[in-house]
Structures are given as structure tokens and as C-alpha cells.
Amino acid sequence: MAKTKRQIAEDLKFIDVVIEIRDARIPISSQNPDMQELIKNKKQIIILNKSDLADEKETAKWINYFKNNKISAISANSNSGDGIQKAIKEIENIMKDDKILQEQRGRVGKSTRVLILGIPNVGKSSFINRVSKKTTMIVGNKPGVTKQKQWIRLSNNIELLDTPGVLWPKFESQEVALNLAFTGTIKDDILPKVEVAYRLLKYLLENYEDNVIKRYKIEKEQLDEILSQDNEENVNIYEVMCLIGKKRGCIVSGGNIDDEKVSNIILDDFRTCKLGNITLEKVEK
């Protein structure tokens, strides 16, 4: 992390624009706070990637939020290519005044140098593949697949500098750690999977109850009855987890629920959008 941070600080001396790729489902948790101080004096564009997995209305609110804070923000789906051309246009737009000034000084044809930042698993490599129309980069859904920085020249006189996706060494907020765990940025063996699935289900029941009902074919009256029981909240939510487990056949000897298996189902259903389009961080909060 320290080595990468030093290298990025050195690279920024030659950079015109910083593009930060974030996960549209967690626009705040998916930023590296250690990078914010480094890039604060640079022109910035935020790409809210994986917008196909996020709540469209919430993504629109986030774009407006960043706009109100004088930062360009664009929603994108790097897998389909949605938002890619808009990102290129925004680079050109944000550099328009600088280009005019350069031409007045006789510096015609100078390339715009763009640094691409993003923590692991936000789809940074997929974005670069799309924007450069190449598929030669190593792309995967495992954190830390991109290993080395590389320059990529686009046809419209834009040069992209890729950087390794790096997580910061310590999470100050439990909420941030959980959001990263929900989306698979933190490996599943780092935090207790059952606890992570429980916390995700709690959020879904509070904010996307209809999605849970639809996905697991639960009667609303039955769900309301469970959640209104005079028990500790964790007991009621765990009972909902058990109900989901029964419906999905996660039964072990003695008729008990396989907590690990049902946790895998809930997390996988969220990450693959089987629970619908969901945003974990809301502008209002």
C-alpha cells in the first residue's frame, strides 16, 4: 500500500484528470480514503460502475450529489459498455478550457493524461478494456487481479494510466467493512460469513423487503409475523434466515438449518442481482 501510494503521488505530477471507479451500490465505501488527499487538486471524474446491479433511482441521486459537490459523476456498466462513451466525452469536456489555453501557447496535439484509480473488485479493468476496446488485460472478480500499472493510448489523444487496485490497511468504520464484504471486495474468509449474511439480510428487510419476499417466495403476512415477535431483533432476523434455508433445502441432520449454506445463498443472490437492483448506501444517510 505504501509503495503504491508513493508511486501514484509521483505519477500524479504528469496527470491531467483522475478517473476514480467506484461501485454504484456503495459509492462511499468503495473509495480509498488514503487516495482522496492525493487527488484533491486534480480534475476528477467518478465512474459509478456496476450500475446494472444498483438501484437506478439511488444512482441518479448520487450523480446529483457529486454534481452539487462540483465533481463529475457518470453511471456505467463496463460489462455492457453503457456509460463508456459518456466517460470519454466527459474527459474531453473537463479539459476543454485547458486545451484552448494550450493551443494559444502553441502546444497543439498534447495528449490528455488520465489516471485510473479504483479499489479491487469495482470493475476497473473491465472499464479500461471497454474504453480502450481491448481485451488483453487480466480481468476477474477476485480482489487484486490487476498487478502492474500500464499506459493505454486511445484514438482521440487520451492516454490512460492504470494502477493496481489497493485496499487501505485499516477500516475505521464497521459499516464500510461490511459493505465491502457484502459486495465481495473483502474475501469471504476474512469476516464470519454467517454474520455478514445476517447483516445484509437485516438491511434488505429494512430497505428492500419486497425483493426478499419475491426472491424467496415468502408470504408477507408470515414475514410480518416473524419480525413483530417480542424477541431480540437478531432472533427474529435469524428466524427469517432459517425460513429462507428451509425453502432452499439447507437442512442438516436433526432438521436444523445449515447456516453456512443459507448464508452463501443470500450473499450470492445479492451479488448476482437475483435479489434485484439494490444500493447499500443512500445519499440521505
Short mmCIF file of C-alpha atoms in Angstrom, two decimals:
data_model
loop_
_atom_site.label_atom_id
_atom_site.label_comp_id
_atom_site.label_asym_id
_atom_site.label_seq_id
_atom_site.Cartn_x
_atom_site.Cartn_y
_atom_site.Cartn_z
CA MET A 1 0.00 0.00 0.00
CA ALA A 2 2.73 2.50 0.97
CA LYS A 3 4.74 1.70 -2.15
CA THR A 4 1.70 2.07 -4.41
CA LYS A 5 0.71 5.32 -2.72
CA ARG A 6 4.18 6.77 -3.31
CA GLN A 7 4.10 5.70 -6.95
CA ILE A 8 0.65 7.25 -7.50
CA ALA A 9 1.82 10.51 -5.88
CA GLU A 10 4.75 10.54 -8.32
CA ASP A 11 2.55 9.72 -11.33
CA LEU A 12 0.08 12.50 -10.45
CA LYS A 13 2.69 15.12 -11.34
CA PHE A 14 2.14 14.22 -15.01
CA ILE A 15 -1.64 13.65 -14.85
CA ASP A 16 -4.39 15.96 -16.13
CA VAL A 17 -7.50 14.08 -14.98
CA VAL A 18 -8.18 11.41 -12.35
CA ILE A 19 -10.95 8.90 -13.01
CA GLU A 20 -12.00 7.02 -9.90
CA ILE A 21 -14.02 3.86 -10.45
CA ARG A 22 -16.46 3.13 -7.65
CA ASP A 23 -19.15 0.52 -7.08
CA ALA A 24 -22.54 2.15 -7.68
CA ARG A 25 -24.01 0.09 -4.84
CA ILE A 26 -21.54 1.58 -2.32
CA PRO A 27 -20.34 4.94 -3.70
CA ILE A 28 -18.68 5.98 -0.43
CA SER A 29 -17.36 2.67 0.91
CA SER A 30 -15.73 1.86 -2.44
CA GLN A 31 -13.43 4.86 -2.37
CA ASN A 32 -9.95 4.57 -0.89
CA PRO A 33 -9.74 7.38 1.70
CA ASP A 34 -5.95 7.32 1.55
CA MET A 35 -6.16 8.49 -2.08
CA GLN A 36 -8.51 11.43 -1.54
CA GLU A 37 -5.85 13.75 -0.15
CA LEU A 38 -3.53 12.92 -3.06
CA ILE A 39 -6.03 13.72 -5.82
CA LYS A 40 -7.86 16.68 -4.28
CA ASN A 41 -6.18 19.27 -6.54
CA LYS A 42 -6.75 17.32 -9.76
CA LYS A 43 -9.71 17.38 -12.12
CA GLN A 44 -11.83 14.39 -11.18
CA ILE A 45 -14.46 12.15 -12.72
CA ILE A 46 -16.22 9.48 -10.66
CA ILE A 47 -17.49 6.43 -12.52
CA LEU A 48 -20.29 4.67 -10.66
CA ASN A 49 -19.65 1.26 -12.17
CA LYS A 50 -21.84 -1.85 -11.88
CA SER A 51 -24.86 0.41 -12.22
CA ASP A 52 -26.75 -2.59 -13.62
CA LEU A 53 -26.66 -4.08 -10.10
CA ALA A 54 -27.62 -0.88 -8.26
CA ASP A 55 -30.94 0.84 -7.63
CA GLU A 56 -31.34 3.21 -10.59
CA LYS A 57 -33.11 5.90 -8.56
CA GLU A 58 -30.38 5.89 -5.93
CA THR A 59 -27.65 6.09 -8.58
CA ALA A 60 -29.33 9.19 -10.02
CA LYS A 61 -29.34 10.74 -6.54
CA TRP A 62 -25.62 10.02 -6.16
CA ILE A 63 -24.79 11.60 -9.51
CA ASN A 64 -26.67 14.71 -8.43
CA TYR A 65 -24.92 14.63 -5.06
CA PHE A 66 -21.47 14.65 -6.65
CA LYS A 67 -22.55 17.32 -9.12
CA ASN A 68 -23.60 19.53 -6.22
CA ASN A 69 -20.11 18.99 -4.81
CA LYS A 70 -18.61 20.08 -8.16
CA ILE A 71 -17.42 16.59 -9.15
CA SER A 72 -18.41 14.97 -12.43
CA ALA A 73 -20.06 11.58 -11.95
CA ILE A 74 -21.26 9.06 -14.53
CA SER A 75 -23.07 5.76 -14.11
CA ALA A 76 -21.61 2.89 -16.10
CA ASN A 77 -21.84 -0.81 -16.75
CA SER A 78 -18.45 -1.88 -18.04
CA ASN A 79 -19.69 -5.35 -18.97
CA SER A 80 -22.24 -3.98 -21.46
CA GLY A 81 -20.41 -0.77 -22.31
CA ASP A 82 -23.11 1.57 -21.01
CA GLY A 83 -21.66 4.94 -19.99
CA ILE A 84 -18.25 4.36 -21.58
CA GLN A 85 -18.59 6.87 -24.41
CA LYS A 86 -20.08 9.36 -21.96
CA ALA A 87 -16.95 8.98 -19.82
CA ILE A 88 -14.71 9.77 -22.79
CA LYS A 89 -16.83 12.80 -23.66
CA GLU A 90 -16.56 13.99 -20.06
CA ILE A 91 -12.75 13.77 -20.21
CA GLU A 92 -12.82 15.96 -23.31
CA ASN A 93 -15.32 18.35 -21.73
CA ILE A 94 -13.42 18.73 -18.47
CA MET A 95 -10.21 19.50 -20.40
CA LYS A 96 -11.79 21.87 -22.95
CA ASP A 97 -10.56 25.13 -21.39
CA ASP A 98 -7.08 23.71 -20.83
CA LYS A 99 -6.90 22.60 -24.47
CA ILE A 100 -7.79 26.10 -25.67
CA LEU A 101 -5.09 27.58 -23.44
CA GLN A 102 -2.54 25.02 -24.70
CA GLU A 103 -3.36 25.85 -28.32
CA GLN A 104 -2.97 29.56 -27.62
CA ARG A 105 0.52 28.76 -26.35
CA GLY A 106 1.30 26.73 -29.45
CA ARG A 107 1.06 23.31 -27.77
CA VAL A 108 -1.21 21.68 -30.33
CA GLY A 109 -1.92 17.95 -30.10
CA LYS A 110 -0.81 17.46 -26.50
CA SER A 111 -2.26 14.26 -25.07
CA THR A 112 -4.60 14.31 -22.10
CA ARG A 113 -3.18 12.02 -19.45
CA VAL A 114 -5.73 10.25 -17.27
CA LEU A 115 -5.02 8.23 -14.13
CA ILE A 116 -7.46 5.41 -13.37
CA LEU A 117 -7.99 4.63 -9.70
CA GLY A 118 -10.16 2.02 -8.06
CA ILE A 119 -10.09 -0.44 -5.20
CA PRO A 120 -10.26 -4.18 -6.04
CA ASN A 121 -13.49 -5.60 -7.41
CA VAL A 122 -15.07 -2.33 -8.63
CA GLY A 123 -14.60 -3.33 -12.28
CA LYS A 124 -11.63 -1.10 -13.07
CA SER A 125 -10.01 -3.49 -15.55
CA SER A 126 -13.34 -4.13 -17.28
CA PHE A 127 -13.82 -0.37 -17.62
CA ILE A 128 -10.38 0.07 -19.18
CA ASN A 129 -10.99 -2.85 -21.53
CA ARG A 130 -14.18 -1.21 -22.73
CA VAL A 131 -12.82 2.31 -23.02
CA SER A 132 -9.73 1.10 -24.92
CA LYS A 133 -11.64 -1.54 -26.92
CA LYS A 134 -9.10 -4.16 -25.83
CA THR A 135 -9.49 -7.45 -24.04
CA THR A 136 -5.83 -8.13 -23.31
CA MET A 137 -5.89 -7.11 -19.65
CA ILE A 138 -6.39 -9.68 -16.91
CA VAL A 139 -9.94 -9.30 -15.64
CA GLY A 140 -11.61 -11.23 -12.84
CA ASN A 141 -13.88 -10.91 -9.84
CA LYS A 142 -11.15 -11.79 -7.36
CA PRO A 143 -9.73 -8.83 -5.42
CA GLY A 144 -6.33 -7.70 -6.65
CA VAL A 145 -6.25 -9.29 -10.12
CA THR A 146 -4.58 -6.26 -11.76
CA LYS A 147 -0.93 -6.37 -10.71
CA GLN A 148 1.01 -3.73 -12.67
CA LYS A 149 0.39 -0.23 -13.96
CA GLN A 150 0.25 0.29 -17.71
CA TRP A 151 -0.33 3.14 -20.18
CA ILE A 152 -3.05 2.76 -22.80
CA ARG A 153 -3.37 5.25 -25.67
CA LEU A 154 -6.85 5.97 -27.04
CA SER A 155 -7.51 7.14 -30.58
CA ASN A 156 -8.71 10.60 -29.51
CA ASN A 157 -5.40 11.72 -28.00
CA ILE A 158 -6.16 10.45 -24.50
CA GLU A 159 -3.69 8.34 -22.56
CA LEU A 160 -4.85 6.19 -19.65
CA LEU A 161 -2.59 5.08 -16.82
CA ASP A 162 -3.83 2.06 -14.94
CA THR A 163 -2.83 1.49 -11.31
CA PRO A 164 -3.16 -1.53 -9.00
CA GLY A 165 -6.37 -1.71 -7.01
CA VAL A 166 -5.36 -1.40 -3.37
CA LEU A 167 -7.40 -1.58 -0.18
CA TRP A 168 -6.36 0.60 2.73
CA PRO A 169 -4.77 -1.20 5.70
CA LYS A 170 -7.37 -0.41 8.36
CA PHE A 171 -11.13 0.12 8.23
CA GLU A 172 -12.21 2.86 10.63
CA SER A 173 -15.88 2.05 10.10
CA GLN A 174 -17.59 -1.29 10.62
CA GLU A 175 -20.23 -0.19 8.10
CA VAL A 176 -17.57 0.28 5.40
CA ALA A 177 -16.06 -3.14 6.16
CA LEU A 178 -19.48 -4.79 5.92
CA ASN A 179 -20.36 -3.03 2.65
CA LEU A 180 -17.10 -4.26 1.15
CA ALA A 181 -17.84 -7.76 2.46
CA PHE A 182 -21.38 -7.71 1.04
CA THR A 183 -20.08 -6.90 -2.44
CA GLY A 184 -17.23 -9.43 -2.27
CA THR A 185 -14.38 -6.92 -2.14
CA ILE A 186 -13.25 -8.38 1.16
CA LYS A 187 -12.69 -12.11 0.77
CA ASP A 188 -15.36 -14.28 2.34
CA ASP A 189 -12.91 -15.96 4.68
CA ILE A 190 -11.90 -12.65 6.33
CA LEU A 191 -15.16 -11.97 8.18
CA PRO A 192 -17.63 -14.50 9.63
CA LYS A 193 -19.85 -15.33 6.66
CA VAL A 194 -22.98 -16.02 8.71
CA GLU A 195 -22.64 -12.66 10.46
CA VAL A 196 -22.14 -10.90 7.11
CA ALA A 197 -25.21 -12.58 5.60
CA TYR A 198 -27.25 -11.76 8.71
CA ARG A 199 -26.30 -8.07 8.48
CA LEU A 200 -27.09 -8.00 4.77
CA LEU A 201 -30.47 -9.62 5.32
CA LYS A 202 -31.21 -7.09 8.07
CA TYR A 203 -30.52 -4.23 5.66
CA LEU A 204 -32.62 -5.83 2.93
CA LEU A 205 -35.58 -6.34 5.24
CA GLU A 206 -35.38 -2.69 6.29
CA ASN A 207 -34.95 -1.25 2.79
CA TYR A 208 -35.89 -3.84 0.16
CA GLU A 209 -38.41 -6.09 1.87
CA ASP A 210 -40.38 -6.70 -1.34
CA ASN A 211 -37.23 -8.01 -3.03
CA VAL A 212 -36.76 -10.57 -0.25
CA ILE A 213 -40.42 -11.62 -0.42
CA LYS A 214 -40.29 -12.05 -4.19
CA ARG A 215 -36.97 -13.90 -4.34
CA TYR A 216 -37.69 -16.41 -1.58
CA LYS A 217 -41.45 -16.66 -2.11
CA ILE A 218 -42.29 -15.69 1.45
CA GLU A 219 -45.80 -14.62 2.37
CA LYS A 220 -45.76 -11.02 3.64
CA GLU A 221 -48.09 -11.92 6.50
CA GLN A 222 -45.69 -14.67 7.60
CA LEU A 223 -42.72 -12.28 7.39
CA ASP A 224 -44.56 -9.59 9.35
CA GLU A 225 -45.49 -12.12 12.00
CA ILE A 226 -41.86 -13.21 12.44
CA LEU A 227 -40.48 -9.67 12.55
CA SER A 228 -43.12 -8.46 15.01
CA GLN A 229 -42.37 -11.17 17.58
CA ASP A 230 -41.41 -9.93 21.03
CA ASN A 231 -37.82 -11.12 20.72
CA GLU A 232 -34.44 -9.52 20.32
CA GLU A 233 -34.10 -8.23 16.75
CA ASN A 234 -31.30 -10.67 15.94
CA VAL A 235 -33.53 -13.60 16.94
CA ASN A 236 -36.30 -12.52 14.54
CA ILE A 237 -33.96 -11.88 11.62
CA TYR A 238 -32.22 -15.21 12.19
CA GLU A 239 -35.65 -16.87 12.07
CA VAL A 240 -36.14 -15.29 8.63
CA MET A 241 -32.76 -16.72 7.62
CA CYS A 242 -33.93 -20.13 8.79
CA LEU A 243 -37.15 -19.75 6.80
CA ILE A 244 -35.10 -18.98 3.68
CA GLY A 245 -32.93 -22.00 4.49
CA LYS A 246 -35.95 -24.29 4.70
CA LYS A 247 -37.29 -23.03 1.39
CA ARG A 248 -33.90 -23.64 -0.25
CA GLY A 249 -33.35 -27.06 1.28
CA CYS A 250 -30.48 -26.07 3.58
CA ILE A 251 -31.33 -28.79 6.08
CA VAL A 252 -28.84 -30.88 8.04
CA SER A 253 -29.35 -33.88 10.30
CA GLY A 254 -31.91 -33.30 13.02
CA GLY A 255 -33.86 -30.88 10.87
CA ASN A 256 -31.54 -27.97 11.68
CA ILE A 257 -30.58 -25.28 9.19
CA ASP A 258 -27.12 -25.22 7.59
CA ASP A 259 -26.25 -21.61 8.46
CA GLU A 260 -23.22 -21.55 6.17
CA LYS A 261 -25.20 -22.78 3.18
CA VAL A 262 -28.08 -20.32 3.56
CA SER A 263 -25.57 -17.52 4.10
CA ASN A 264 -23.90 -18.43 0.80
CA ILE A 265 -27.28 -18.32 -0.93
CA ILE A 266 -28.18 -14.86 0.41
CA LEU A 267 -24.78 -13.36 -0.43
CA ASP A 268 -24.69 -14.93 -3.88
CA ASP A 269 -28.24 -13.80 -4.67
CA PHE A 270 -27.30 -10.23 -3.77
CA ARG A 271 -24.01 -10.21 -5.69
CA THR A 272 -25.56 -11.69 -8.84
CA CYS A 273 -28.58 -9.33 -8.73
CA LYS A 274 -31.05 -12.20 -8.18
CA LEU A 275 -32.45 -10.14 -5.33
CA GLY A 276 -32.96 -7.23 -7.71
CA ASN A 277 -31.22 -3.88 -8.09
CA ILE A 278 -30.05 -2.81 -4.67
CA THR A 279 -28.00 0.12 -3.37
CA LEU A 280 -26.46 -0.24 0.08
CA GLU A 281 -25.53 3.40 0.65
CA LYS A 282 -28.16 6.11 0.35
CA VAL A 283 -27.48 9.81 -0.23
CA GLU A 284 -29.82 10.71 2.63
CA LYS A 285 -27.51 8.97 5.10
#
